[in-house]
Amino acid sequence: MIKRVRSWWKQKDPQLLPERSMDNVPEHVAIIMDGNGRWAKSRGLPRIVGHQTGMKAVKRATIAADELGIKYLTLYAFSTENWKRPKDEVDFLMRLPQEFLAIELDELIQKNVQVRMMGDRDGLPQHTLNAMEEAMRRTAGNDGLVLNFALNYGSRKEMTDCMKELGKQIQEGRLSPDEISPELIDRHLLSGGMPDPDLIIRTSGEMRLSNFMLWQLAYSEMWFTDIYWPEFNRNHLYEAVAEYQRRTRRYGGLT
Ligand code: IPE
Ligand code: IPE
Ligand code: MG
């Protein structure tokens, strides 16, 4: 059965959506948005066109997540390893957040979306940070979908920083080693305050985590697709969520 769903972002031509079940919707969905470069290459275009086009997929994914009632959407936008790429590409990627927010921030505010950022701020150019901070400040009072950008994010760096901080607290006598627990570690990670992702999606056919949320993904359901990120649309998210809803999570126990 097909039904029409109205989205909160103005749509030129509302699409027909597959039926969705609102039972057991994942609370937190994380996406490794991969394949921009290959998408562009397959069309004889420069890689940056893939990144530019990928922004439209960010918007589609955000709309679809909101429609589904997902509470947290984390998008892996730039890893701590992506600095290894040519400077031109990195510079381009660092300009995308402000470009995206210049177009979308007003709508995000209006639609009650809360923008957050998870990553190492120190390495980011000031202009990128300014755009993210403005978006976070202006959406801080919203309590709808949390749109969390993993920007200059790397799980090993995150865990290293967490260990350093806990080590410092022990050294200063503010913490005893016996008090270290998974919950305490959770609170000291960049994702602190958010539940672990229920569902992790990676596009472009790659089946690896590439240093993404290694601690938080311990019991997440995984969904992979061969399509490249610029082609990702709401139906893909619906499909991933429908598949998630058919899975049984056991957490090491029995059903
Ligand atoms: C994902 O697409 C975007 C970033 C990693 C910033 P890629 O740029 O990795 O595209 P491929 O994997 O080379 O096709
Ligand atoms: C992971 O993609 C990082 C992001 C999507 C931001 P990469 O393209 O950097 O990952 P690898 O190099 O293929 O593992
Ligand atoms: Mg890639």
Short mmCIF file of C-alpha atoms and ligand atoms in Angstrom, two decimals:
data_model
loop_
_atom_site.label_atom_id
_atom_site.label_comp_id
_atom_site.label_asym_id
_atom_site.label_seq_id
_atom_site.Cartn_x
_atom_site.Cartn_y
_atom_site.Cartn_z
CA MET A 1 0.00 0.00 0.00
CA ILE A 2 1.17 3.50 -0.79
CA LYS A 3 0.20 6.62 1.04
CA ARG A 4 0.97 10.28 0.67
CA VAL A 5 2.81 11.98 3.49
CA ARG A 6 3.23 15.72 3.70
CA SER A 7 6.68 16.85 4.70
CA TRP A 8 7.49 19.93 6.70
CA TRP A 9 9.89 21.26 4.13
CA LYS A 10 8.15 22.72 1.13
CA GLN A 11 8.25 20.13 -1.58
CA LYS A 12 7.94 20.92 -5.22
CA ASP A 13 6.38 17.56 -5.93
CA PRO A 14 5.38 15.47 -2.96
CA GLN A 15 6.58 11.95 -3.44
CA LEU A 16 4.64 8.79 -2.89
CA LEU A 17 5.99 7.04 0.13
CA PRO A 18 5.92 3.41 1.07
CA GLU A 19 3.77 2.61 4.04
CA ARG A 20 5.61 3.10 7.27
CA SER A 21 5.12 1.59 10.65
CA MET A 22 5.47 4.00 13.53
CA ASP A 23 6.00 1.14 15.98
CA ASN A 24 9.52 0.54 17.12
CA VAL A 25 11.06 3.45 15.22
CA PRO A 26 14.77 3.69 16.04
CA GLU A 27 15.42 6.56 18.41
CA HIS A 28 18.90 7.27 17.08
CA VAL A 29 20.01 6.67 13.49
CA ALA A 30 23.61 7.32 12.44
CA ILE A 31 24.73 7.50 8.82
CA ILE A 32 28.16 7.15 7.27
CA MET A 33 27.52 9.27 4.19
CA ASP A 34 29.92 7.70 1.72
CA GLY A 35 30.41 7.62 -2.04
CA ASN A 36 30.28 11.29 -3.04
CA GLY A 37 33.53 11.05 -4.98
CA ARG A 38 32.60 7.85 -6.81
CA TRP A 39 29.18 9.23 -7.63
CA ALA A 40 30.84 12.24 -9.28
CA LYS A 41 33.48 10.14 -11.01
CA SER A 42 30.87 7.84 -12.51
CA ARG A 43 29.41 10.93 -14.18
CA GLY A 44 32.72 12.37 -15.31
CA LEU A 45 32.45 15.19 -12.76
CA PRO A 46 34.96 16.49 -10.21
CA ARG A 47 34.71 14.98 -6.72
CA ILE A 48 33.54 18.25 -5.21
CA VAL A 49 30.37 18.09 -7.29
CA GLY A 50 29.64 14.88 -5.43
CA HIS A 51 30.02 16.65 -2.11
CA GLN A 52 27.85 19.54 -3.27
CA THR A 53 25.15 17.16 -4.45
CA GLY A 54 25.48 15.18 -1.22
CA MET A 55 24.12 18.20 0.66
CA LYS A 56 20.76 17.65 -0.98
CA ALA A 57 20.79 14.12 0.37
CA VAL A 58 21.47 15.54 3.84
CA LYS A 59 18.31 17.54 3.51
CA ARG A 60 16.30 14.57 2.27
CA ALA A 61 17.58 12.38 5.10
CA THR A 62 16.71 15.06 7.66
CA ILE A 63 13.18 15.42 6.31
CA ALA A 64 12.66 11.67 6.25
CA ALA A 65 14.05 11.22 9.78
CA ASP A 66 11.68 13.86 11.06
CA GLU A 67 8.73 12.29 9.26
CA LEU A 68 9.52 8.96 10.82
CA GLY A 69 9.74 10.39 14.31
CA ILE A 70 13.42 9.57 14.73
CA LYS A 71 14.75 11.62 17.64
CA TYR A 72 18.48 11.76 16.82
CA LEU A 73 20.08 11.74 13.38
CA THR A 74 23.88 11.66 13.43
CA LEU A 75 25.63 12.29 10.11
CA TYR A 76 29.31 11.49 9.60
CA ALA A 77 30.41 14.49 7.56
CA PHE A 78 34.19 14.61 8.02
CA SER A 79 36.53 12.23 9.82
CA THR A 80 39.78 12.96 11.63
CA GLU A 81 41.41 10.95 8.81
CA ASN A 82 39.86 13.00 6.00
CA TRP A 83 42.58 15.69 6.45
CA LYS A 84 44.77 13.33 4.39
CA ARG A 85 42.86 14.38 1.26
CA PRO A 86 44.06 17.07 -1.15
CA LYS A 87 43.85 20.56 0.32
CA ASP A 88 41.38 21.78 -2.31
CA GLU A 89 38.93 19.04 -1.43
CA VAL A 90 39.32 19.61 2.31
CA ASP A 91 38.80 23.37 1.85
CA PHE A 92 35.67 22.68 -0.12
CA LEU A 93 34.32 20.30 2.50
CA MET A 94 35.01 22.85 5.24
CA ARG A 95 32.88 25.41 3.43
CA LEU A 96 29.88 23.10 3.08
CA PRO A 97 28.47 23.52 6.61
CA GLN A 98 28.05 27.26 6.18
CA GLU A 99 26.64 26.79 2.72
CA PHE A 100 24.15 24.21 3.97
CA LEU A 101 23.16 26.30 6.97
CA ALA A 102 22.86 29.52 4.97
CA ILE A 103 20.16 27.82 2.93
CA GLU A 104 18.51 25.64 5.57
CA LEU A 105 18.96 27.20 9.01
CA ASP A 106 15.75 29.25 9.00
CA GLU A 107 13.73 26.17 8.09
CA LEU A 108 15.53 24.10 10.68
CA ILE A 109 14.70 26.67 13.36
CA GLN A 110 11.10 26.85 12.25
CA LYS A 111 10.73 23.11 12.23
CA ASN A 112 12.01 22.71 15.77
CA VAL A 113 15.23 20.91 14.75
CA GLN A 114 18.16 21.10 17.16
CA VAL A 115 21.56 21.25 15.45
CA ARG A 116 24.52 19.75 17.28
CA MET A 117 28.11 19.00 16.45
CA MET A 118 30.28 16.10 17.56
CA GLY A 119 33.98 16.33 16.80
CA ASP A 120 37.30 17.92 17.55
CA ARG A 121 36.73 21.66 17.36
CA ASP A 122 40.42 22.53 17.56
CA GLY A 123 41.26 21.34 14.08
CA LEU A 124 38.38 23.12 12.33
CA PRO A 125 38.77 26.42 10.47
CA GLN A 126 37.18 29.35 12.30
CA HIS A 127 34.62 29.99 9.56
CA THR A 128 33.35 26.40 9.76
CA LEU A 129 33.14 26.55 13.53
CA ASN A 130 31.36 29.91 13.44
CA ALA A 131 28.66 28.53 11.13
CA MET A 132 28.15 25.46 13.32
CA GLU A 133 28.09 27.51 16.51
CA GLU A 134 25.56 29.93 15.14
CA ALA A 135 23.32 27.02 14.12
CA MET A 136 23.69 25.37 17.52
CA ARG A 137 22.99 28.62 19.35
CA ARG A 138 19.95 29.48 17.29
CA THR A 139 18.42 26.01 17.58
CA ALA A 140 19.40 25.33 21.20
CA GLY A 141 15.86 26.01 22.45
CA ASN A 142 14.28 23.54 20.00
CA ASP A 143 13.24 20.12 21.18
CA GLY A 144 12.41 18.31 17.94
CA LEU A 145 14.77 16.19 15.85
CA VAL A 146 18.41 16.42 16.96
CA LEU A 147 20.55 16.80 13.84
CA ASN A 148 24.02 15.90 15.00
CA PHE A 149 26.90 16.51 12.59
CA ALA A 150 30.02 14.43 13.18
CA LEU A 151 32.58 16.89 11.92
CA ASN A 152 36.29 16.31 12.40
CA TYR A 153 35.15 13.26 14.33
CA GLY A 154 37.20 10.16 15.02
CA SER A 155 36.31 7.52 17.53
CA ARG A 156 39.88 6.80 18.62
CA LYS A 157 40.54 10.49 19.25
CA GLU A 158 37.28 10.70 21.19
CA MET A 159 38.23 7.71 23.35
CA THR A 160 41.79 8.96 23.83
CA ASP A 161 40.49 12.33 25.01
CA CYS A 162 38.07 10.59 27.35
CA MET A 163 40.89 8.52 28.87
CA LYS A 164 43.06 11.61 29.28
CA GLU A 165 40.26 13.43 31.07
CA LEU A 166 39.54 10.52 33.42
CA GLY A 167 43.26 10.09 34.06
CA LYS A 168 43.50 13.75 34.97
CA GLN A 169 40.57 13.48 37.37
CA ILE A 170 42.22 10.49 39.06
CA GLN A 171 45.54 12.30 39.30
CA GLU A 172 43.83 15.25 40.92
CA GLY A 173 42.04 12.98 43.38
CA ARG A 174 38.59 13.82 42.01
CA LEU A 175 37.91 10.28 40.77
CA SER A 176 38.78 6.80 41.94
CA PRO A 177 39.58 4.11 39.33
CA ASP A 178 36.80 1.99 40.85
CA GLU A 179 34.28 4.62 39.85
CA ILE A 180 35.03 4.14 36.15
CA SER A 181 32.01 2.46 34.57
CA PRO A 182 30.54 2.21 31.07
CA GLU A 183 28.04 4.92 32.07
CA LEU A 184 30.82 7.25 33.21
CA ILE A 185 32.70 6.68 29.97
CA ASP A 186 29.49 7.35 28.01
CA ARG A 187 29.12 10.70 29.69
CA HIS A 188 32.67 11.70 28.78
CA LEU A 189 32.37 10.87 25.09
CA LEU A 190 31.39 13.51 22.54
CA SER A 191 28.02 11.79 22.20
CA GLY A 192 27.41 12.21 25.95
CA GLY A 193 23.73 12.73 26.65
CA MET A 194 22.59 10.94 23.51
CA PRO A 195 21.48 7.31 23.43
CA ASP A 196 23.61 4.89 21.39
CA PRO A 197 22.60 4.64 17.74
CA ASP A 198 19.97 1.94 17.25
CA LEU A 199 20.67 1.80 13.55
CA ILE A 200 23.82 2.55 11.58
CA ILE A 201 23.60 3.05 7.83
CA ARG A 202 26.52 3.20 5.41
CA THR A 203 26.12 4.01 1.74
CA SER A 204 28.39 3.23 -1.24
CA GLY A 205 28.83 -0.49 -0.66
CA GLU A 206 31.71 -0.17 1.83
CA MET A 207 31.33 -2.40 4.86
CA ARG A 208 33.50 -0.84 7.49
CA LEU A 209 33.15 1.68 10.28
CA SER A 210 36.06 3.98 9.37
CA ASN A 211 36.64 5.09 12.96
CA PHE A 212 33.01 6.01 13.56
CA MET A 213 31.41 5.66 17.02
CA LEU A 214 33.23 2.43 17.84
CA TRP A 215 32.09 2.43 21.46
CA GLN A 216 28.52 3.59 20.82
CA LEU A 217 27.83 1.10 18.00
CA ALA A 218 28.44 -1.97 20.18
CA TYR A 219 24.85 -3.23 19.74
CA SER A 220 23.58 -1.16 16.82
CA GLU A 221 21.82 -2.78 13.90
CA MET A 222 23.70 -2.25 10.64
CA TRP A 223 22.25 -1.52 7.23
CA PHE A 224 24.40 -1.20 4.13
CA THR A 225 23.43 -0.09 0.66
CA ASP A 226 25.37 0.07 -2.59
CA ILE A 227 23.92 3.40 -3.59
CA TYR A 228 26.18 6.44 -3.37
CA TRP A 229 25.33 9.13 -0.84
CA PRO A 230 24.21 11.81 -3.38
CA GLU A 231 21.49 9.38 -4.50
CA PHE A 232 20.20 8.71 -1.00
CA ASN A 233 16.56 9.62 -0.63
CA ARG A 234 13.80 9.23 1.92
CA ASN A 235 12.78 5.85 0.55
CA HIS A 236 16.21 4.47 1.43
CA LEU A 237 15.79 5.64 5.01
CA TYR A 238 12.30 4.17 5.11
CA GLU A 239 13.69 0.90 3.77
CA ALA A 240 16.47 0.83 6.37
CA VAL A 241 14.01 1.53 9.17
CA ALA A 242 11.59 -1.13 7.90
CA GLU A 243 14.45 -3.64 7.90
CA TYR A 244 15.40 -2.53 11.42
CA GLN A 245 11.83 -3.13 12.53
CA ARG A 246 12.04 -6.73 11.30
CA ARG A 247 15.20 -7.46 13.30
CA THR A 248 15.39 -8.96 16.77
CA ARG A 249 17.87 -7.35 19.11
CA ARG A 250 19.14 -9.74 21.71
CA TYR A 251 22.05 -7.94 23.38
CA GLY A 252 23.67 -11.27 24.09
CA GLY A 253 20.57 -12.71 25.70
CA LEU A 254 17.80 -14.92 24.36
CA THR A 255 14.48 -13.91 22.87
C1 IPE B 1 31.94 10.80 1.60
O1 IPE B 1 32.25 10.60 0.26
C2 IPE B 1 32.23 12.20 2.07
C3 IPE B 1 33.42 12.31 2.92
C4 IPE B 1 34.14 11.34 3.34
C5 IPE B 1 33.79 13.64 3.34
P1 IPE B 1 33.72 10.32 -0.22
O2 IPE B 1 34.39 11.61 -0.52
O3 IPE B 1 34.44 9.44 0.73
O4 IPE B 1 33.45 9.54 -1.58
P2 IPE B 1 34.22 8.26 -2.11
O5 IPE B 1 34.18 7.23 -1.03
O6 IPE B 1 35.61 8.69 -2.42
O7 IPE B 1 33.45 7.83 -3.30
C1 IPE B 2 34.15 7.81 6.16
O1 IPE B 2 34.31 7.76 4.80
C2 IPE B 2 34.09 9.24 6.61
C3 IPE B 2 32.89 9.98 6.24
C4 IPE B 2 31.86 9.51 5.58
C5 IPE B 2 32.86 11.34 6.65
P1 IPE B 2 35.74 7.61 4.13
O2 IPE B 2 35.50 7.63 2.66
O3 IPE B 2 36.65 8.63 4.67
O4 IPE B 2 36.19 6.19 4.63
P2 IPE B 2 37.27 5.17 4.05
O5 IPE B 2 38.54 5.92 3.82
O6 IPE B 2 36.72 4.64 2.76
O7 IPE B 2 37.37 4.10 5.09
MG MG B 3 34.61 7.46 0.95
#
